[in-house]
mmCIF file of C-alpha atoms and ligand atoms in Angstrom:
data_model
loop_
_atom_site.group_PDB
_atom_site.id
_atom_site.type_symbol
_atom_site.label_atom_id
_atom_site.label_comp_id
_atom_site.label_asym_id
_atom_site.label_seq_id
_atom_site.Cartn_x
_atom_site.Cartn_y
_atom_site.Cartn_z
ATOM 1 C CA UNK A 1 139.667 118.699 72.461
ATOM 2 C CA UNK A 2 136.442 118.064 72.130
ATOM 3 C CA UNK A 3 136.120 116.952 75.538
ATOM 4 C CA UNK A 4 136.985 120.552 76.172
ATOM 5 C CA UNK A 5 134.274 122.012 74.644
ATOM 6 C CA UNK A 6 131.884 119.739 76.532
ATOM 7 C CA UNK A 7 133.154 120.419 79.357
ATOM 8 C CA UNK A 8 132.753 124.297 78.916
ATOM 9 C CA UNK A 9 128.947 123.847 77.142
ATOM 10 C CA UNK A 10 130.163 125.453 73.850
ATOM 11 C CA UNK A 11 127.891 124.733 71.398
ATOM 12 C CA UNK A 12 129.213 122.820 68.367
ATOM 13 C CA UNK A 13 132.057 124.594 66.082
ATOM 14 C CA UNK A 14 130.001 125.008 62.947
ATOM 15 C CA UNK A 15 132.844 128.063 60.887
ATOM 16 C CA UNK A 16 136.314 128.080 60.308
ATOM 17 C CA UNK A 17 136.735 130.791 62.742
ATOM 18 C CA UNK A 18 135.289 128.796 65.894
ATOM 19 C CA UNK A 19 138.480 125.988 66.365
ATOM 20 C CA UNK A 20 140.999 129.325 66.685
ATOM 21 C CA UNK A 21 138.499 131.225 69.006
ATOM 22 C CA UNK A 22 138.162 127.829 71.076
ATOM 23 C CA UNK A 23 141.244 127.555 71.459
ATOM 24 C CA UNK A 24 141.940 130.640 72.505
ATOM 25 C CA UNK A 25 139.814 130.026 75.188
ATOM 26 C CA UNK A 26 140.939 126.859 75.732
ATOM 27 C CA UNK A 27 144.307 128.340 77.101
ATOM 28 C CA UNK A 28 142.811 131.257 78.846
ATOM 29 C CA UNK A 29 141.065 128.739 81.018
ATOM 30 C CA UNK A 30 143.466 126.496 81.356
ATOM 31 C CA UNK A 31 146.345 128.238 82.821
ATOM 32 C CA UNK A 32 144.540 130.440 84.839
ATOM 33 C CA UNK A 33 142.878 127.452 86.562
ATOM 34 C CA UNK A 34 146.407 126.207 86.636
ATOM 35 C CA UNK A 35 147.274 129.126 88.471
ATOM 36 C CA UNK A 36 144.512 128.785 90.884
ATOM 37 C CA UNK A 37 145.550 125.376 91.950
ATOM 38 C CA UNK A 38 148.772 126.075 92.187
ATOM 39 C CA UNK A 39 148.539 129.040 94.558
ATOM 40 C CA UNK A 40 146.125 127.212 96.318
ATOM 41 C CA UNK A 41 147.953 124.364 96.785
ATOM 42 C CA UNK A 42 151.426 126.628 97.958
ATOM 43 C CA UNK A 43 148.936 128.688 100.285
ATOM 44 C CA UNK A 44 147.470 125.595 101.740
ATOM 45 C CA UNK A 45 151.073 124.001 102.114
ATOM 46 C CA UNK A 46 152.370 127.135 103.919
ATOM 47 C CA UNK A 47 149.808 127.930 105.809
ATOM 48 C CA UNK A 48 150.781 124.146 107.506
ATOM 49 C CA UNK A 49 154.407 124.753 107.364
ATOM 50 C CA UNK A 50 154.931 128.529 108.546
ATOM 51 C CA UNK A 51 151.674 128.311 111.172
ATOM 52 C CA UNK A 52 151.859 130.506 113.718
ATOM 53 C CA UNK A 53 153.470 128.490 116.863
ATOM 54 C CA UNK A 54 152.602 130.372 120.194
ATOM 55 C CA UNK A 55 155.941 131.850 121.449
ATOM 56 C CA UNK A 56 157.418 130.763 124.482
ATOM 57 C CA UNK A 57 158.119 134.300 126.174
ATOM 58 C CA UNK A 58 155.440 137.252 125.179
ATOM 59 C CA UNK A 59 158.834 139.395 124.304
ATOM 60 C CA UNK A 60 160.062 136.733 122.250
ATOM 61 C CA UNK A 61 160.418 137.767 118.414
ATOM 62 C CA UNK A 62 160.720 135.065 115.507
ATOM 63 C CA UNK A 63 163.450 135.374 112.839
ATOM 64 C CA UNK A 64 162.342 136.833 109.868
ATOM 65 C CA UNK A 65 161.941 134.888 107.068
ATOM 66 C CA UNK A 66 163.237 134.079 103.833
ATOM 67 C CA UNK A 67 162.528 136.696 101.103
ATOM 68 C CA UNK A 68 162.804 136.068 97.508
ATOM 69 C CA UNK A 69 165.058 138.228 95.396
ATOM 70 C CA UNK A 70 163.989 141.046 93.632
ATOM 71 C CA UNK A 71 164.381 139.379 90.060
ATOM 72 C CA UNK A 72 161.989 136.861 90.809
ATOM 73 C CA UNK A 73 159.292 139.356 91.561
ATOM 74 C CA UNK A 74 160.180 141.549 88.794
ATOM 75 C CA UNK A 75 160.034 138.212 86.672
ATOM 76 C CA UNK A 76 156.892 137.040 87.807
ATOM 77 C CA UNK A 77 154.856 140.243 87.481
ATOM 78 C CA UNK A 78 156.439 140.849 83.665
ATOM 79 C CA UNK A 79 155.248 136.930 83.076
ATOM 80 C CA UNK A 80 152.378 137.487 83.829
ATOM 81 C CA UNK A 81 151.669 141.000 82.285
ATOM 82 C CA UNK A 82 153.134 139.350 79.177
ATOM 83 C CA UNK A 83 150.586 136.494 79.232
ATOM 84 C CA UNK A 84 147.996 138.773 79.294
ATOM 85 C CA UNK A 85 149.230 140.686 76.766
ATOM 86 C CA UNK A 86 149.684 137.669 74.438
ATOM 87 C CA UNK A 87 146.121 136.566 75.004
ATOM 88 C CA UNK A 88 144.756 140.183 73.947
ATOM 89 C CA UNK A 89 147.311 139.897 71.487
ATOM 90 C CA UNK A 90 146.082 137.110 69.937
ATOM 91 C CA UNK A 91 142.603 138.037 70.310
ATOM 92 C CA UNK A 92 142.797 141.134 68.271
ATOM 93 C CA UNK A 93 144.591 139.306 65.806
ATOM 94 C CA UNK A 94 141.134 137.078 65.547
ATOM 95 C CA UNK A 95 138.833 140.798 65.660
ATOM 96 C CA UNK A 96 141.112 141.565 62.675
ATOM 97 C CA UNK A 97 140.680 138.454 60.754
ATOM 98 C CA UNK A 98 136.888 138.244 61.395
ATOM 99 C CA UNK A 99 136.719 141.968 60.064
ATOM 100 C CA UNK A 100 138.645 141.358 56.926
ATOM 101 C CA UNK A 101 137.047 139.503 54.419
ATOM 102 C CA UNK A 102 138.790 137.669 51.320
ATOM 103 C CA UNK A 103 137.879 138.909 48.257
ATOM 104 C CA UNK A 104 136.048 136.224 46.695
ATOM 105 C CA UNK A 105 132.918 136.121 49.143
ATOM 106 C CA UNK A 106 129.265 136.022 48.536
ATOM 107 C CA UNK A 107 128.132 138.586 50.183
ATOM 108 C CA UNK A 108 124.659 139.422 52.025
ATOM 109 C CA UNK A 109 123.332 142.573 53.435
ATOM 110 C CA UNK A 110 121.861 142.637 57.084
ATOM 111 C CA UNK A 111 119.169 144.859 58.328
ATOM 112 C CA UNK A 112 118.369 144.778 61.783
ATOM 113 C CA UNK A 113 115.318 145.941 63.261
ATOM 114 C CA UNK A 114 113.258 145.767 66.394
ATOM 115 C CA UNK A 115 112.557 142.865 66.328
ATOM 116 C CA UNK A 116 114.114 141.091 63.147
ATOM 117 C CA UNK A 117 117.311 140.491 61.179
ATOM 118 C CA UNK A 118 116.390 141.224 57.237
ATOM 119 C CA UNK A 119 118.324 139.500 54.892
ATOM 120 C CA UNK A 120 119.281 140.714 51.513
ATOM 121 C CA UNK A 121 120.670 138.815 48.659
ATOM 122 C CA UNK A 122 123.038 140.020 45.590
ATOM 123 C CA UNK A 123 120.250 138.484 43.479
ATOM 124 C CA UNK A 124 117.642 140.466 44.442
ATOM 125 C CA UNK A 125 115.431 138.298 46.983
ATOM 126 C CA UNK A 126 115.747 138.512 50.668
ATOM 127 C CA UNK A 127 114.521 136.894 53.669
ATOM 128 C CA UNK A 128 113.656 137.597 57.043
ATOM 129 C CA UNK A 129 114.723 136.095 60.251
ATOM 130 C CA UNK A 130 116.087 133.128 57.806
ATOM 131 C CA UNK A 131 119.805 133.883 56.368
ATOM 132 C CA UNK A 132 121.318 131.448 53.575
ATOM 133 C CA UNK A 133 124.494 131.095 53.251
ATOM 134 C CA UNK A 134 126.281 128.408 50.891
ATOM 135 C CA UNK A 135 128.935 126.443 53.054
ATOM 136 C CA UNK A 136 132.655 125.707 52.465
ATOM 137 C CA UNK A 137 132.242 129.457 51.127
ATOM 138 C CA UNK A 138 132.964 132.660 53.093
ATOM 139 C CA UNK A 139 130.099 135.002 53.225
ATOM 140 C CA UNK A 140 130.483 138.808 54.005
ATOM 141 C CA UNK A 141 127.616 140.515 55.871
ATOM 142 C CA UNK A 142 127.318 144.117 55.518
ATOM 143 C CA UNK A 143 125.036 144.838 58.611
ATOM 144 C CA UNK A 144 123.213 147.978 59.702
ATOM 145 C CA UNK A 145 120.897 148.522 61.857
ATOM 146 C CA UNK A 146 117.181 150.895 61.289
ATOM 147 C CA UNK A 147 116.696 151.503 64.682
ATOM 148 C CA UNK A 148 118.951 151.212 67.990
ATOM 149 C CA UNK A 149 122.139 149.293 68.275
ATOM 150 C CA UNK A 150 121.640 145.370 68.070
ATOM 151 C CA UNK A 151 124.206 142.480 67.680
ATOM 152 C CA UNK A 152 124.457 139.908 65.596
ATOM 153 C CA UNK A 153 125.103 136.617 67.345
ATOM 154 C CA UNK A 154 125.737 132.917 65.946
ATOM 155 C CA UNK A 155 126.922 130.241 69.039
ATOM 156 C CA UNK A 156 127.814 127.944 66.893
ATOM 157 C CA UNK A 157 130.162 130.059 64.820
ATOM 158 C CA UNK A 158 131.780 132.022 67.274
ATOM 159 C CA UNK A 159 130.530 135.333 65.542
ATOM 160 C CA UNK A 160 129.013 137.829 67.677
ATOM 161 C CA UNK A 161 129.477 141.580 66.159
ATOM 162 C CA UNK A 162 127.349 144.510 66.811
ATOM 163 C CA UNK A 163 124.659 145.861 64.443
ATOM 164 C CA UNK A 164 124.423 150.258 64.267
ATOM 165 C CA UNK A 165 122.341 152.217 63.226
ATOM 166 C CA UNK A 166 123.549 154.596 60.424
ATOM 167 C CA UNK A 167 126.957 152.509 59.565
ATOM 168 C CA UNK A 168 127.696 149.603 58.175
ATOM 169 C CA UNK A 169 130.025 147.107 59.902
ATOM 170 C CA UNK A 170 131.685 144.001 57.305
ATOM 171 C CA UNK A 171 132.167 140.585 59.329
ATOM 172 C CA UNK A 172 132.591 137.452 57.394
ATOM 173 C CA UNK A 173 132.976 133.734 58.176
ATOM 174 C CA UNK A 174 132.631 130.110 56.109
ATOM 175 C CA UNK A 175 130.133 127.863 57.726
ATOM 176 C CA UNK A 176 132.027 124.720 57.373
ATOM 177 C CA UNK A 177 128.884 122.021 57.526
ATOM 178 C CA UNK A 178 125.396 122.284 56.504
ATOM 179 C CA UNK A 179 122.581 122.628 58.692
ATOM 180 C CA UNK A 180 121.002 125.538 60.936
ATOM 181 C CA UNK A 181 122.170 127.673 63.382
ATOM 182 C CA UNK A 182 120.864 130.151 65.739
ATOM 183 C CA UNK A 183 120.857 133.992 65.477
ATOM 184 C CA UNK A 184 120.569 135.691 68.605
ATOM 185 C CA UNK A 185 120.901 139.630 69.547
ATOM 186 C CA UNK A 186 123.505 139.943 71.668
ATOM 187 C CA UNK A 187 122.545 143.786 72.840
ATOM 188 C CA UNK A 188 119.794 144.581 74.962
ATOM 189 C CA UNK A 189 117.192 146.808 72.544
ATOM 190 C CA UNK A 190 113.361 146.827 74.018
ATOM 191 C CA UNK A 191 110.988 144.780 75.397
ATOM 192 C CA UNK A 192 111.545 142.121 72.298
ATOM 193 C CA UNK A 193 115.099 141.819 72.631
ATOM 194 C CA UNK A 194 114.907 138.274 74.194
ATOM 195 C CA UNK A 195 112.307 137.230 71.173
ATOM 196 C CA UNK A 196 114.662 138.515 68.242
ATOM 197 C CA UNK A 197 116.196 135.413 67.150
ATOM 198 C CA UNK A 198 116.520 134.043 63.978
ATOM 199 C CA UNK A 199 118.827 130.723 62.053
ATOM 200 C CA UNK A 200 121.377 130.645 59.759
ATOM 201 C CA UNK A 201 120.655 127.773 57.259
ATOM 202 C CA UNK A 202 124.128 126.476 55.933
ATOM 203 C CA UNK A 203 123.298 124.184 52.241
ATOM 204 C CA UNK A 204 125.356 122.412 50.174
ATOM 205 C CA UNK A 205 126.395 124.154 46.885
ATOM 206 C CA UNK A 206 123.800 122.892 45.026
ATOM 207 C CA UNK A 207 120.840 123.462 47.366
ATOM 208 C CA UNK A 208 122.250 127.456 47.777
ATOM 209 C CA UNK A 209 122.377 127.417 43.746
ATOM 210 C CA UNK A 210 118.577 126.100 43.917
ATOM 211 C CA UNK A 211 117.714 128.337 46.372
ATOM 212 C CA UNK A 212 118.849 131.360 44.276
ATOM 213 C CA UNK A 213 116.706 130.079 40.997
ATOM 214 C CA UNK A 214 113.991 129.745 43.054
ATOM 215 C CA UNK A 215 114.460 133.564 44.318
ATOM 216 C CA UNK A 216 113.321 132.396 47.964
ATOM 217 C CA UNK A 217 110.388 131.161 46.945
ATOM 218 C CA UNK A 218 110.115 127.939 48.762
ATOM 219 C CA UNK A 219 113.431 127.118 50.332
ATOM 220 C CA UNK A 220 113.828 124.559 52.939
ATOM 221 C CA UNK A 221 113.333 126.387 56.417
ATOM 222 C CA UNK A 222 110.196 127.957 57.542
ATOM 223 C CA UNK A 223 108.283 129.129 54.330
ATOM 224 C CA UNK A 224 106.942 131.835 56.447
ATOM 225 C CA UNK A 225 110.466 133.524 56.803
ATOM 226 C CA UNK A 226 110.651 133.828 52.845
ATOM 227 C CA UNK A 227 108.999 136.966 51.097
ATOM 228 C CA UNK A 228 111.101 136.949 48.299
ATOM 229 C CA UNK A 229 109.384 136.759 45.184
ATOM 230 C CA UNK A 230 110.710 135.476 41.610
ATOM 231 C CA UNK A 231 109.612 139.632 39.669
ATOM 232 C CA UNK A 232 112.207 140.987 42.005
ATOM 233 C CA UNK A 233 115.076 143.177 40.748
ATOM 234 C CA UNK A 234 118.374 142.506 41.768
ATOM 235 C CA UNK A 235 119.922 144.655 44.323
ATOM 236 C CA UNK A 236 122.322 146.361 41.654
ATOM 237 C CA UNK A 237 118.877 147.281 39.530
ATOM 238 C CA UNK A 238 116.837 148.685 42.675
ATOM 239 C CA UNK A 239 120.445 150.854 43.288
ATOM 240 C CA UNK A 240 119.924 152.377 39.587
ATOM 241 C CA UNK A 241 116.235 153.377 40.832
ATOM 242 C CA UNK A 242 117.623 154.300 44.229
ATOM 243 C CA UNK A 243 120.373 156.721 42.478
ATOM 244 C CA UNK A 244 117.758 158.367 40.511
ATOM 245 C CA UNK A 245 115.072 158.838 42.941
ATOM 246 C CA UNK A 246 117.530 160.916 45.179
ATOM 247 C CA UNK A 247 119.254 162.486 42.376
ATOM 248 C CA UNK A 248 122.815 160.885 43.275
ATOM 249 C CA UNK A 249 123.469 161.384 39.125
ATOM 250 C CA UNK A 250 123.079 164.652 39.166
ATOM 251 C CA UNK A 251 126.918 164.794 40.454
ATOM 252 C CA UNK A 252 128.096 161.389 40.114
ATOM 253 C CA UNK A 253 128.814 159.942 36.333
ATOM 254 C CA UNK A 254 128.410 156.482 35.940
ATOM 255 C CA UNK A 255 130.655 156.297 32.198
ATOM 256 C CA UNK A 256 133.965 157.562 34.288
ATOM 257 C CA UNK A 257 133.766 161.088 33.368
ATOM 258 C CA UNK A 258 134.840 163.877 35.758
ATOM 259 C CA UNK A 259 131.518 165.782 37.132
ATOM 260 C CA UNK A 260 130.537 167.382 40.636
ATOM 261 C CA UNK A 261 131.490 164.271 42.540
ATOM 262 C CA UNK A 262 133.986 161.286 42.020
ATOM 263 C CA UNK A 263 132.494 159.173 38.926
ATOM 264 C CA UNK A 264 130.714 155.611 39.920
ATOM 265 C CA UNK A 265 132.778 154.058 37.455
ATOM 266 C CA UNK A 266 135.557 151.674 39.016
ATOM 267 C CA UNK A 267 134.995 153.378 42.146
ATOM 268 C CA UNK A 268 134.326 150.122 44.341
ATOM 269 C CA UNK A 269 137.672 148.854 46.165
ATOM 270 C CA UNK A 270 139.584 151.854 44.566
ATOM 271 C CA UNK A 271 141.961 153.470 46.319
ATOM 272 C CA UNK A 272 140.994 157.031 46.916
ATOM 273 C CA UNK A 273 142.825 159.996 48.180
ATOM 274 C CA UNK A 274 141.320 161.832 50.998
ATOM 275 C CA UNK A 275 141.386 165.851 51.413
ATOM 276 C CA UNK A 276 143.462 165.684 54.512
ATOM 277 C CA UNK A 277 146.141 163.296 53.331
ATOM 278 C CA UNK A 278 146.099 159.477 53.052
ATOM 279 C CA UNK A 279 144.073 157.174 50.842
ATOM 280 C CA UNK A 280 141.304 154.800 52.013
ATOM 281 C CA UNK A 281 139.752 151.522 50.170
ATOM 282 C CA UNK A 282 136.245 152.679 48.551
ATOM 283 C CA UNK A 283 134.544 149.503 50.012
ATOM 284 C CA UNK A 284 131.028 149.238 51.667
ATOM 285 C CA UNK A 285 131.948 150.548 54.914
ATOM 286 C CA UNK A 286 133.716 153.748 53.095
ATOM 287 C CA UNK A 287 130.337 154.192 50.451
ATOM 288 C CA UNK A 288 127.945 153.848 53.057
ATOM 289 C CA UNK A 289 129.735 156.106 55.412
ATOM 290 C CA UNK A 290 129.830 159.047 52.871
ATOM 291 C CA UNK A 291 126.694 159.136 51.944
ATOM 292 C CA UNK A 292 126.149 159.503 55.728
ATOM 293 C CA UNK A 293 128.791 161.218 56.789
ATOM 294 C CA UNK A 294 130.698 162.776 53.062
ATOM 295 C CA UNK A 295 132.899 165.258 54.656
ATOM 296 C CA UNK A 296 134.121 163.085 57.238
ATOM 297 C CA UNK A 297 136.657 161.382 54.440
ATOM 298 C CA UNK A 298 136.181 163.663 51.434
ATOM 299 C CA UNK A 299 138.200 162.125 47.937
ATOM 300 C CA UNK A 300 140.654 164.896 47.255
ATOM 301 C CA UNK A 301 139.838 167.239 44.637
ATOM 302 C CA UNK A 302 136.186 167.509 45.548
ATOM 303 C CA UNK A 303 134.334 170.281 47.344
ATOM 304 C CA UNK A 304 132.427 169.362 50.145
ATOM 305 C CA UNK A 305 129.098 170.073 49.037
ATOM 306 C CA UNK A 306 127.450 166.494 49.456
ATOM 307 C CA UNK A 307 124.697 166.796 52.027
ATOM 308 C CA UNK A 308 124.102 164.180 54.605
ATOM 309 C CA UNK A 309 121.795 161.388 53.402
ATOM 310 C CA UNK A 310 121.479 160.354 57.124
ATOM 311 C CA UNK A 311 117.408 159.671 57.710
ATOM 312 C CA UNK A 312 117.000 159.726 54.213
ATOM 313 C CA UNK A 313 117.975 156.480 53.022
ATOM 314 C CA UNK A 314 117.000 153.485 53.608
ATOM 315 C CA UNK A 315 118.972 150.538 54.667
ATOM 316 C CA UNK A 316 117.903 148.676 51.810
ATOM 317 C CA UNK A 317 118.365 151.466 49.569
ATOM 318 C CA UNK A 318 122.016 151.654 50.877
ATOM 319 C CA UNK A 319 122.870 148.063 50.161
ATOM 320 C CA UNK A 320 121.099 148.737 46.574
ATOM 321 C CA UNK A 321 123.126 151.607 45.965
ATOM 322 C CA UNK A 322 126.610 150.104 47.270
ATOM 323 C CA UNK A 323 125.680 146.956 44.785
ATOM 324 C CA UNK A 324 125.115 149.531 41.962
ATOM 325 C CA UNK A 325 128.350 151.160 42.754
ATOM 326 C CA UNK A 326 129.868 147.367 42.841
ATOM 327 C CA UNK A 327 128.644 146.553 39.457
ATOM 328 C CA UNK A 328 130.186 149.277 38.213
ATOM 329 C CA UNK A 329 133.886 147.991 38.332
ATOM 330 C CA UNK A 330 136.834 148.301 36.405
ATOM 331 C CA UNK A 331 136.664 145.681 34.175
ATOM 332 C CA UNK A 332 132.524 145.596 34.053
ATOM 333 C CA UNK A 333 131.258 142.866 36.047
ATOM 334 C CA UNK A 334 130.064 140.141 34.056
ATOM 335 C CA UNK A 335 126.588 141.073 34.383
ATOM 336 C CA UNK A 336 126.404 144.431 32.574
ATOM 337 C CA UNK A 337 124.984 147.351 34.166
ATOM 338 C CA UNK A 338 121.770 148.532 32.158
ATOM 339 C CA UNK A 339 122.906 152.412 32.959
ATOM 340 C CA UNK A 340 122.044 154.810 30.025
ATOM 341 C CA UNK A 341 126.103 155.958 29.312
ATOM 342 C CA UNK A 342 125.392 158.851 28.530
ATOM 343 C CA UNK A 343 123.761 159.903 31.747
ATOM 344 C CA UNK A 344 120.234 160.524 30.108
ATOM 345 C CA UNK A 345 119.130 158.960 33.464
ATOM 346 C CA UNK A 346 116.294 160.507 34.862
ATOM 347 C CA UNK A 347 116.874 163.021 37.091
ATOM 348 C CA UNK A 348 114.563 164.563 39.493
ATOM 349 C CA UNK A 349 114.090 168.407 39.343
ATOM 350 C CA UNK A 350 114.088 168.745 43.540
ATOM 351 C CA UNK A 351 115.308 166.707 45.874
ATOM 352 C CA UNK A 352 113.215 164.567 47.387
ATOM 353 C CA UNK A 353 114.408 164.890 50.627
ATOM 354 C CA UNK A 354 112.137 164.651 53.959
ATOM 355 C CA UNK A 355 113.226 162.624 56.911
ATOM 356 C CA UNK A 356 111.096 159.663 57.512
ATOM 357 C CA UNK A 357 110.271 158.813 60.870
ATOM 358 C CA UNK A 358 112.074 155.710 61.265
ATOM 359 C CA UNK A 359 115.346 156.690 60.934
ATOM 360 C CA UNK A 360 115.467 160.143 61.920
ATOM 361 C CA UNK A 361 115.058 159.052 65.207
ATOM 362 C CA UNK A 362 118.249 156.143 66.190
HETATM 363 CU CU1 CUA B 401 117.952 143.430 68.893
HETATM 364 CU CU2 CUA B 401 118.419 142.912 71.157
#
């Protein structure tokens, strides 16, 4: 099968995901240029055998031919509607897979911006244009974008998903050897679309492990690409300082309690019931989309009276606060959160609300 892939110029198959998508394509490319051939061939082989011979009187009129029965029409058409449909079929069975993660994965928040990916790490350090990922692991990304819509493209793994502004979309995959692979945007946005490229850098265990201790500070790659530095709080801290600069603990507890809003405690992959019937899983994509959007899916038993953090927050403040929320599960992750119970947490008088520029404007 590899011969395949050569033959098509794919790029190496560097995830888990990219043998299934391959082969997808494989078959989609291999019976339709089976079908070309073999119409080809049957139109080339009639076109000999049913020429047009010149008849011997002008009024003469040649028998009609053969036609086929109806069943083998109505058979051929429904074959090939239901090819089609098996090949969509089983390529929104892979969309489905790619967009739901297991539950063990590391997971790293995405930031796109023109002209760079931003990479944020549970641990606190991040990277730009540079993404580490451990391999024979999956790894969620929880992307967003800060400006206009961009996608997030790796050849090698067959993972190409679209990056926009003001929600967060989850895609995961496992790289399956190490080394470094190309990021490309996929999605045309300004003049240094073409020049918005980054790597993925796949390490063994242990490197990823060293990379971690050393905060970013001095992985292999491009030293340039790191800005990480070893003083920086982890994503779940800079949440805690997120929640209190825009006064999110004035109606959320963090100890369980009932208050104004749903409590933080053991929130993150709850179930929650929604005003207008149904649940939904409180995971990234649901967080991040209520403090955008809170009426939109509002837990039942709440009054709508969250305003719209959309243009307030920023991108990095929404993966902080999501990792907050995170580390605030039912039973308490194993690092403890260093929230005051008793919500003595400082709390500003007025909210500090005012657009800023950047995102006000996607
Ligand atoms: Cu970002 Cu194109």
């Amino acid at each position: 099968m590899d011969f395949l892939r050569k033959l098509l110029f794919l790029p190496e198959q560097a995830s888990t995901i990219a043998k299934e998508i391959d082969w997808l394509h494989y078959s989609v490319i291999l019976i339709t240029f089976a079908g070309v051939f073999l119409i080809t061939g049957v139109s080339a082989v009639f076109c000999i055998l049913y020429r047009s011979r010149r008849p011997r009187r002008p009024d003469e009129r040649r028998p009609p031919g053969p036609t086929p029965p109806l069943w083998a029409e109505i058979g051929l058409i429904a074959g090939l509607f239901a090819l089609f449909v098996a090949w969509w079929g089983v390529g929104f069975w892979q969309y489905v897979r790619l967009t739901e993660p297991p539950s063990d994965t590391y997971d790293v928040y995405v930031s796109a911006k023109q002209w760079m990916w931003k990479f944020a790490y549970p641990s606190g350090s991040h990277t730009i244009n540079t993404l580490y990922v451990p391999e024979q692991r999956p790894v969620k990304l929880l992307m967003t974008s800060r400006d206009v819509i961009h996608s997030f493209f790796v050849p090698e793994f067959r993972l190409k998903f679209d990056v926009v502004p003001g929600r967060y979309h989850s895609v995961w995959f496992t790289a399956t050897k190490p080394g470094a692979y190309k990021i490309l945007c996929a999605e045309y946005c300004g003049t240094d679309h073409s020049r918005m490229r980054g790597e993925v850098v796949a390490l063994t265990a242990s490197d990823f492990d060293r990379f971690l201790e050393q905060d970013g500070g001095g992985g292999p790659g491009d030293p340039e690409s790191m800005s990480a530095n070893a003083s920086e709080p982890s994503l779940s801290l800079r949440g805690q300082t997120a929640a209190a600069k825009y006064g999110c603990l004035r109606c959320h507890s963090v100890d369980g309690s009932p208050h104004i809003g749903p409590t933080f405690l053991g929130l993150f992959n709850a179930r929650v019931p929604l005003e207008h019937g149904g649940e939904i899983v409180a995971d990234a994509a649901y967080l991040t989309e209520s403090m955008m959007d809170p009426q939109l899916k509002l837990h039942r038993g709440y009054g709508p009276v969250m305003p719209s953090y959309l243009g307030y927050l920023q991108p990095g403040e929404v993966s902080a606060l999501v990792e907050m929320i995170k580390s605030l599960r039912h039973p308490p992750a194993s690092a403890p959160l260093q929230l005051p119970a008793n919500r003595t947490f400082p709390i500003p008088d007025a909210p500090p609300l005012r657009p800023n520029a950047q995102e006000s404007s996607p």
